C-alpha cells in the first residue's frame, strides 16, 4: 500500500488526502493547529475548511510533521505558495530519501520569481526526477463531493508520473500525465491572476462577453510567458491551461474570482482579507508573475492591471478604462 503524507490541511490539502485514501493509499494529513487535528480525529471532518465532508478512515490527522513523513512514499505539499520555503526548510531533514515530492501549490515566489518546483528542489536538494506538480480544473469542494474531475500530473520522470497517477486515480478523479512541468506550473499560477480580473469585472456588473474576453486574452499572455520560459505551448490548450483557467475564472467556488468580485464592488484588499479566511494566491503572486514576465520581456497587460488594483491603489473602474484604451494590436 502506498503511504502518503499531505502537508497542509486547508480545503485542497484535505480534499486531496481524501482522494488519495479513496484511491487506496494510507494517508497522514498534517495540520499546524492542535485543535484542528483533534477535530478531524474525533469527527472525521475538517469543519474549518471542508464542512460536511466525511474523511475516510485511511486519513489520519497529525500535528507532528516527523510522524506524518515517516515512511512516506509520496509527500504532497499543500501550503500557501508564499509560505513554502519557510515550511519546507523545517521539513526537509524529515523527508524520506526517495519519496516523490508532489506540489499542489499554484504560485510564483515573491522576490525570487521561482516556480514552486524550483523552490522545492532548491530547499531539499531533490533531483528533478523526484519533483512533480498537480494542476487542473480542481475546485476543492466539487472534488470532495466526488463530482467527476480531471487533472494533470507533471513530472520529468515518466515512471514517477505514472506512479503518482495510480496513487490518486479514483472513480471521480482522473489524472493525466504531462512532462511539461514549466507549462503546467505557469498555467496554474497565472490563472489565479486572470481570475482576479474576471472577479473584478463581475463585481463591476459586466457579463459573459467581458469574462470570455479576459479568459481568452489571459490565456494568450500565459502562453507568451510560457513560451519564453521553454514550456510546450500545447500544454495551455489542456487541463492545466485552459481547463484550470475556465473553472477558476467562472466558478463562485474560486477564491481568486470571489476576491476580485469584492474588489470590483469597491472594497480594498485589506477589507476583503478581513472577510475571507482562505488564501487567494493571485493577490500576492500577481507581483511575482509580473516580475517574471518583465525579466523575460513578455507583455502581460492583464497581470499589470491586477497589480495596479491590488497593490498600487488603482480603482477597478480605472483599471477597465486603461485596459480598453490600450493601443489596438493584431490578435
GROMACS .gro file of C-alpha atoms in nm:
model
  331
    1UNK     CA    1   0.000   0.000   0.000
    2UNK     CA    2   0.130   0.346  -0.093
    3UNK     CA    3   0.193   0.569   0.208
    4UNK     CA    4   0.125   0.938   0.150
    5UNK     CA    5   0.185   1.243   0.366
    6UNK     CA    6  -0.016   1.556   0.290
    7UNK     CA    7   0.142   1.865   0.444
    8UNK     CA    8  -0.128   2.130   0.470
    9UNK     CA    9  -0.484   2.077   0.590
   10UNK     CA   10  -0.664   2.355   0.408
   11UNK     CA   11  -0.953   2.282   0.174
   12UNK     CA   12  -0.740   2.148  -0.114
   13UNK     CA   13  -0.494   1.957   0.103
   14UNK     CA   14  -0.779   1.792   0.292
   15UNK     CA   15  -0.964   1.712  -0.029
   16UNK     CA   16  -0.656   1.557  -0.188
   17UNK     CA   17  -0.598   1.350   0.125
   18UNK     CA   18  -0.947   1.211   0.070
   19UNK     CA   19  -0.871   1.142  -0.297
   20UNK     CA   20  -0.553   0.952  -0.206
   21UNK     CA   21  -0.737   0.746   0.056
   22UNK     CA   22  -1.019   0.667  -0.187
   23UNK     CA   23  -0.753   0.552  -0.434
   24UNK     CA   24  -0.620   0.304  -0.179
   25UNK     CA   25  -0.338   0.494  -0.007
   26UNK     CA   26  -0.267   0.519   0.363
   27UNK     CA   27  -0.264   0.894   0.431
   28UNK     CA   28  -0.123   1.116   0.705
   29UNK     CA   29  -0.267   1.469   0.698
   30UNK     CA   30  -0.050   1.725   0.873
   31UNK     CA   31  -0.219   2.030   1.029
   32UNK     CA   32  -0.046   2.304   1.227
   33UNK     CA   33  -0.320   2.366   1.482
   34UNK     CA   34  -0.371   2.101   1.752
   35UNK     CA   35  -0.741   2.182   1.776
   36UNK     CA   36  -0.790   2.107   1.406
   37UNK     CA   37  -0.607   1.775   1.443
   38UNK     CA   38  -0.834   1.689   1.738
   39UNK     CA   39  -1.149   1.784   1.548
   40UNK     CA   40  -1.057   1.579   1.240
   41UNK     CA   41  -0.964   1.281   1.456
   42UNK     CA   42  -1.285   1.294   1.660
   43UNK     CA   43  -1.538   1.382   1.391
   44UNK     CA   44  -1.369   1.260   1.067
   45UNK     CA   45  -1.441   1.607   0.927
   46UNK     CA   46  -1.239   1.924   0.864
   47UNK     CA   47  -1.516   2.159   0.970
   48UNK     CA   48  -1.295   2.467   0.926
   49UNK     CA   49  -1.224   2.419   0.556
   50UNK     CA   50  -1.441   2.137   0.428
   51UNK     CA   51  -1.758   2.117   0.640
   52UNK     CA   52  -1.999   1.834   0.575
   53UNK     CA   53  -1.747   1.604   0.406
   54UNK     CA   54  -1.658   1.283   0.591
   55UNK     CA   55  -1.296   1.180   0.556
   56UNK     CA   56  -1.212   0.812   0.501
   57UNK     CA   57  -1.073   0.611   0.790
   58UNK     CA   58  -0.746   0.580   0.595
   59UNK     CA   59  -0.681   0.952   0.654
   60UNK     CA   60  -0.507   1.012   0.986
   61UNK     CA   61  -0.456   1.368   1.112
   62UNK     CA   62  -0.141   1.466   1.299
   63UNK     CA   63   0.031   1.781   1.417
   64UNK     CA   64   0.372   1.615   1.410
   65UNK     CA   65   0.548   1.657   1.074
   66UNK     CA   66   0.801   1.384   1.154
   67UNK     CA   67   0.521   1.140   1.229
   68UNK     CA   68   0.340   1.235   0.909
   69UNK     CA   69   0.651   1.190   0.693
   70UNK     CA   70   0.776   0.867   0.848
   71UNK     CA   71   0.794   0.606   0.570
   72UNK     CA   72   0.605   0.819   0.316
   73UNK     CA   73   0.633   0.718  -0.048
   74UNK     CA   74   0.456   1.034  -0.162
   75UNK     CA   75   0.489   1.375   0.004
   76UNK     CA   76   0.219   1.620  -0.100
   77UNK     CA   77   0.290   1.989  -0.040
   78UNK     CA   78  -0.032   2.186   0.003
   79UNK     CA   79   0.057   2.506   0.187
   80UNK     CA   80   0.016   2.863   0.057
   81UNK     CA   81   0.283   2.920  -0.206
   82UNK     CA   82   0.447   3.215  -0.032
   83UNK     CA   83   0.499   3.007   0.284
   84UNK     CA   84   0.653   2.707   0.107
   85UNK     CA   85   1.020   2.798   0.154
   86UNK     CA   86   0.991   2.858   0.528
   87UNK     CA   87   0.784   2.545   0.587
   88UNK     CA   88   0.999   2.324   0.368
   89UNK     CA   89   1.317   2.441   0.538
   90UNK     CA   90   1.181   2.284   0.857
   91UNK     CA   91   1.052   1.970   0.684
   92UNK     CA   92   1.344   1.896   0.450
   93UNK     CA   93   1.552   1.695   0.702
   94UNK     CA   94   1.248   1.472   0.764
   95UNK     CA   95   1.179   1.378   0.401
   96UNK     CA   96   1.230   1.010   0.312
   97UNK     CA   97   1.523   0.988   0.064
   98UNK     CA   98   1.341   0.867  -0.248
   99UNK     CA   99   0.992   0.997  -0.179
  100UNK     CA  100   0.804   1.168  -0.461
  101UNK     CA  101   0.751   1.539  -0.387
  102UNK     CA  102   0.416   1.648  -0.532
  103UNK     CA  103   0.323   2.017  -0.534
  104UNK     CA  104  -0.044   2.121  -0.519
  105UNK     CA  105   0.054   2.488  -0.499
  106UNK     CA  106  -0.016   2.740  -0.773
  107UNK     CA  107   0.204   3.043  -0.739
  108UNK     CA  108   0.537   3.211  -0.814
  109UNK     CA  109   0.760   3.302  -0.520
  110UNK     CA  110   0.789   3.671  -0.438
  111UNK     CA  111   1.142   3.809  -0.462
  112UNK     CA  112   1.292   3.513  -0.648
  113UNK     CA  113   1.023   3.460  -0.920
  114UNK     CA  114   1.080   3.087  -0.879
  115UNK     CA  115   0.812   2.832  -0.955
  116UNK     CA  116   0.715   2.601  -0.671
  117UNK     CA  117   0.909   2.305  -0.812
  118UNK     CA  118   1.220   2.523  -0.828
  119UNK     CA  119   1.177   2.620  -0.462
  120UNK     CA  120   1.131   2.254  -0.369
  121UNK     CA  121   1.449   2.149  -0.549
  122UNK     CA  122   1.649   2.439  -0.406
  123UNK     CA  123   1.545   2.380  -0.046
  124UNK     CA  124   1.554   2.000  -0.044
  125UNK     CA  125   1.832   1.929  -0.293
  126UNK     CA  126   1.600   1.678  -0.464
  127UNK     CA  127   1.666   1.588  -0.825
  128UNK     CA  128   1.426   1.695  -1.097
  129UNK     CA  129   1.302   1.337  -1.134
  130UNK     CA  130   1.158   1.342  -0.777
  131UNK     CA  131   0.956   1.662  -0.812
  132UNK     CA  132   0.608   1.681  -0.967
  133UNK     CA  133   0.316   1.923  -0.979
  134UNK     CA  134  -0.057   1.861  -0.997
  135UNK     CA  135  -0.267   2.116  -1.182
  136UNK     CA  136  -0.606   2.134  -1.349
  137UNK     CA  137  -0.968   2.245  -1.303
  138UNK     CA  138  -0.970   2.124  -0.943
  139UNK     CA  139  -1.212   2.320  -0.727
  140UNK     CA  140  -1.175   2.150  -0.391
  141UNK     CA  141  -1.539   2.144  -0.284
  142UNK     CA  142  -1.661   1.975  -0.601
  143UNK     CA  143  -1.393   1.706  -0.583
  144UNK     CA  144  -1.463   1.648  -0.214
  145UNK     CA  145  -1.825   1.589  -0.312
  146UNK     CA  146  -1.697   1.336  -0.567
  147UNK     CA  147  -1.809   1.527  -0.873
  148UNK     CA  148  -1.616   1.399  -1.178
  149UNK     CA  149  -1.298   1.596  -1.249
  150UNK     CA  150  -0.969   1.554  -1.432
  151UNK     CA  151  -0.622   1.686  -1.359
  152UNK     CA  152  -0.261   1.674  -1.482
  153UNK     CA  153   0.046   1.540  -1.303
  154UNK     CA  154   0.357   1.698  -1.449
  155UNK     CA  155   0.695   1.534  -1.394
  156UNK     CA  156   1.010   1.486  -1.598
  157UNK     CA  157   1.027   1.120  -1.490
  158UNK     CA  158   0.760   0.920  -1.676
  159UNK     CA  159   0.768   0.627  -1.433
  160UNK     CA  160   0.726   0.852  -1.129
  161UNK     CA  161   0.444   1.039  -1.300
  162UNK     CA  162   0.269   0.710  -1.371
  163UNK     CA  163   0.310   0.600  -1.008
  164UNK     CA  164   0.160   0.927  -0.885
  165UNK     CA  165  -0.118   0.892  -1.138
  166UNK     CA  166  -0.207   0.550  -0.999
  167UNK     CA  167  -0.189   0.677  -0.641
  168UNK     CA  168  -0.471   0.931  -0.692
  169UNK     CA  169  -0.691   0.776  -0.963
  170UNK     CA  170  -1.046   0.720  -0.837
  171UNK     CA  171  -1.390   0.677  -0.991
  172UNK     CA  172  -1.441   1.055  -0.965
  173UNK     CA  173  -1.085   1.190  -1.011
  174UNK     CA  174  -0.897   1.117  -1.334
  175UNK     CA  175  -0.530   1.222  -1.356
  176UNK     CA  176  -0.336   1.252  -1.682
  177UNK     CA  177   0.042   1.287  -1.710
  178UNK     CA  178   0.248   1.553  -1.887
  179UNK     CA  179   0.627   1.601  -1.892
  180UNK     CA  180   0.590   1.982  -1.923
  181UNK     CA  181   0.639   2.092  -1.563
  182UNK     CA  182   0.708   2.453  -1.661
  183UNK     CA  183   0.386   2.490  -1.858
  184UNK     CA  184   0.167   2.319  -1.600
  185UNK     CA  185   0.302   2.530  -1.315
  186UNK     CA  186   0.273   2.856  -1.507
  187UNK     CA  187  -0.082   2.776  -1.613
  188UNK     CA  188  -0.176   2.721  -1.250
  189UNK     CA  189  -0.005   3.036  -1.125
  190UNK     CA  190  -0.118   3.285  -1.389
  191UNK     CA  191  -0.480   3.166  -1.397
  192UNK     CA  192  -0.520   3.293  -1.039
  193UNK     CA  193  -0.427   3.641  -1.158
  194UNK     CA  194  -0.666   3.626  -1.453
  195UNK     CA  195  -0.941   3.501  -1.220
  196UNK     CA  196  -0.894   3.811  -1.005
  197UNK     CA  197  -0.954   4.024  -1.316
  198UNK     CA  198  -1.265   3.822  -1.403
  199UNK     CA  199  -1.392   3.871  -1.050
  200UNK     CA  200  -1.334   4.245  -1.073
  201UNK     CA  201  -1.535   4.251  -1.396
  202UNK     CA  202  -1.819   4.058  -1.231
  203UNK     CA  203  -1.814   4.296  -0.933
  204UNK     CA  204  -1.849   4.587  -1.175
  205UNK     CA  205  -2.158   4.422  -1.322
  206UNK     CA  206  -2.009   4.309  -1.654
  207UNK     CA  207  -2.124   3.986  -1.815
  208UNK     CA  208  -2.021   3.694  -2.028
  209UNK     CA  209  -1.857   3.885  -2.314
  210UNK     CA  210  -1.619   4.054  -2.073
  211UNK     CA  211  -1.535   3.730  -1.893
  212UNK     CA  212  -1.478   3.545  -2.221
  213UNK     CA  213  -1.252   3.824  -2.344
  214UNK     CA  214  -1.048   3.817  -2.023
  215UNK     CA  215  -1.017   3.437  -2.029
  216UNK     CA  216  -0.905   3.436  -2.391
  217UNK     CA  217  -0.657   3.721  -2.361
  218UNK     CA  218  -0.542   3.584  -2.026
  219UNK     CA  219  -0.465   3.254  -2.194
  220UNK     CA  220  -0.268   3.442  -2.459
  221UNK     CA  221  -0.046   3.617  -2.205
  222UNK     CA  222   0.003   3.293  -2.012
  223UNK     CA  223   0.115   3.121  -2.333
  224UNK     CA  224   0.350   3.408  -2.424
  225UNK     CA  225   0.519   3.381  -2.086
  226UNK     CA  226   0.529   3.003  -2.108
  227UNK     CA  227   0.696   3.005  -2.449
  228UNK     CA  228   0.958   3.249  -2.319
  229UNK     CA  229   1.036   3.007  -2.035
  230UNK     CA  230   1.054   2.699  -2.254
  231UNK     CA  231   0.709   2.549  -2.197
  232UNK     CA  232   0.524   2.342  -2.456
  233UNK     CA  233   0.255   2.571  -2.597
  234UNK     CA  234   0.012   2.280  -2.634
  235UNK     CA  235   0.001   2.249  -2.253
  236UNK     CA  236  -0.201   2.571  -2.239
  237UNK     CA  237  -0.478   2.416  -2.451
  238UNK     CA  238  -0.518   2.134  -2.198
  239UNK     CA  239  -0.643   2.078  -1.844
  240UNK     CA  240  -0.356   2.265  -1.676
  241UNK     CA  241  -0.406   2.563  -1.906
  242UNK     CA  242  -0.749   2.636  -2.048
  243UNK     CA  243  -0.928   2.387  -1.823
  244UNK     CA  244  -0.799   2.536  -1.500
  245UNK     CA  245  -0.843   2.890  -1.632
  246UNK     CA  246  -1.210   2.845  -1.726
  247UNK     CA  247  -1.302   2.684  -1.392
  248UNK     CA  248  -1.119   2.941  -1.180
  249UNK     CA  249  -1.248   3.239  -1.375
  250UNK     CA  250  -1.610   3.120  -1.382
  251UNK     CA  251  -1.692   2.947  -1.055
  252UNK     CA  252  -1.822   3.113  -0.737
  253UNK     CA  253  -1.617   2.847  -0.555
  254UNK     CA  254  -1.297   3.010  -0.685
  255UNK     CA  255  -1.126   3.206  -0.409
  256UNK     CA  256  -0.946   3.433  -0.655
  257UNK     CA  257  -1.257   3.512  -0.859
  258UNK     CA  258  -1.455   3.581  -0.539
  259UNK     CA  259  -1.177   3.805  -0.405
  260UNK     CA  260  -1.175   4.000  -0.731
  261UNK     CA  261  -1.551   4.038  -0.723
  262UNK     CA  262  -1.529   4.208  -0.385
  263UNK     CA  263  -1.262   4.441  -0.526
  264UNK     CA  264  -1.490   4.523  -0.819
  265UNK     CA  265  -1.765   4.612  -0.572
  266UNK     CA  266  -1.539   4.877  -0.421
  267UNK     CA  267  -1.372   4.701  -0.129
  268UNK     CA  268  -1.000   4.737  -0.062
  269UNK     CA  269  -0.761   4.442  -0.047
  270UNK     CA  270  -0.739   4.480   0.331
  271UNK     CA  271  -1.118   4.482   0.365
  272UNK     CA  272  -1.156   4.167   0.154
  273UNK     CA  273  -0.883   3.988   0.351
  274UNK     CA  274  -1.076   4.059   0.671
  275UNK     CA  275  -1.388   3.877   0.549
  276UNK     CA  276  -1.221   3.581   0.377
  277UNK     CA  277  -1.048   3.300   0.562
  278UNK     CA  278  -0.870   3.125   0.278
  279UNK     CA  279  -0.574   3.225   0.064
  280UNK     CA  280  -0.632   3.389  -0.275
  281UNK     CA  281  -0.293   3.309  -0.424
  282UNK     CA  282  -0.321   3.557  -0.710
  283UNK     CA  283  -0.319   3.861  -0.480
  284UNK     CA  284   0.045   3.803  -0.387
  285UNK     CA  285   0.155   3.608  -0.693
  286UNK     CA  286   0.044   3.878  -0.938
  287UNK     CA  287   0.354   4.080  -0.843
  288UNK     CA  288   0.593   3.788  -0.888
  289UNK     CA  289   0.427   3.688  -1.217
  290UNK     CA  290   0.472   4.045  -1.340
  291UNK     CA  291   0.838   4.048  -1.228
  292UNK     CA  292   0.894   3.718  -1.408
  293UNK     CA  293   0.733   3.849  -1.727
  294UNK     CA  294   0.933   4.172  -1.722
  295UNK     CA  295   1.256   3.978  -1.670
  296UNK     CA  296   1.183   3.792  -1.995
  297UNK     CA  297   1.043   4.089  -2.189
  298UNK     CA  298   0.689   3.948  -2.207
  299UNK     CA  299   0.384   4.175  -2.232
  300UNK     CA  300   0.119   4.079  -1.969
  301UNK     CA  301  -0.135   4.364  -1.961
  302UNK     CA  302  -0.399   4.186  -1.753
  303UNK     CA  303  -0.143   4.094  -1.489
  304UNK     CA  304  -0.018   4.454  -1.487
  305UNK     CA  305  -0.374   4.578  -1.434
  306UNK     CA  306  -0.434   4.339  -1.144
  307UNK     CA  307  -0.111   4.452  -0.977
  308UNK     CA  308  -0.223   4.815  -1.004
  309UNK     CA  309  -0.556   4.738  -0.836
  310UNK     CA  310  -0.421   4.505  -0.566
  311UNK     CA  311  -0.101   4.689  -0.477
  312UNK     CA  312  -0.096   5.041  -0.622
  313UNK     CA  313  -0.436   5.176  -0.521
  314UNK     CA  314  -0.595   5.194  -0.865
  315UNK     CA  315  -0.973   5.163  -0.873
  316UNK     CA  316  -1.139   4.877  -1.057
  317UNK     CA  317  -1.320   5.120  -1.285
  318UNK     CA  318  -0.994   5.294  -1.376
  319UNK     CA  319  -0.837   4.955  -1.449
  320UNK     CA  320  -1.107   4.883  -1.708
  321UNK     CA  321  -1.068   5.224  -1.871
  322UNK     CA  322  -0.691   5.182  -1.900
  323UNK     CA  323  -0.715   4.831  -2.042
  324UNK     CA  324  -0.973   4.926  -2.303
  325UNK     CA  325  -0.779   5.234  -2.411
  326UNK     CA  326  -0.456   5.044  -2.479
  327UNK     CA  327  -0.317   5.066  -2.830
  328UNK     CA  328  -0.503   4.829  -3.062
  329UNK     CA  329  -0.291   4.536  -3.183
  330UNK     CA  330  -0.331   4.228  -3.404
  331UNK     CA  331  -0.462   3.927  -3.211
   0.00000   0.00000   0.00000
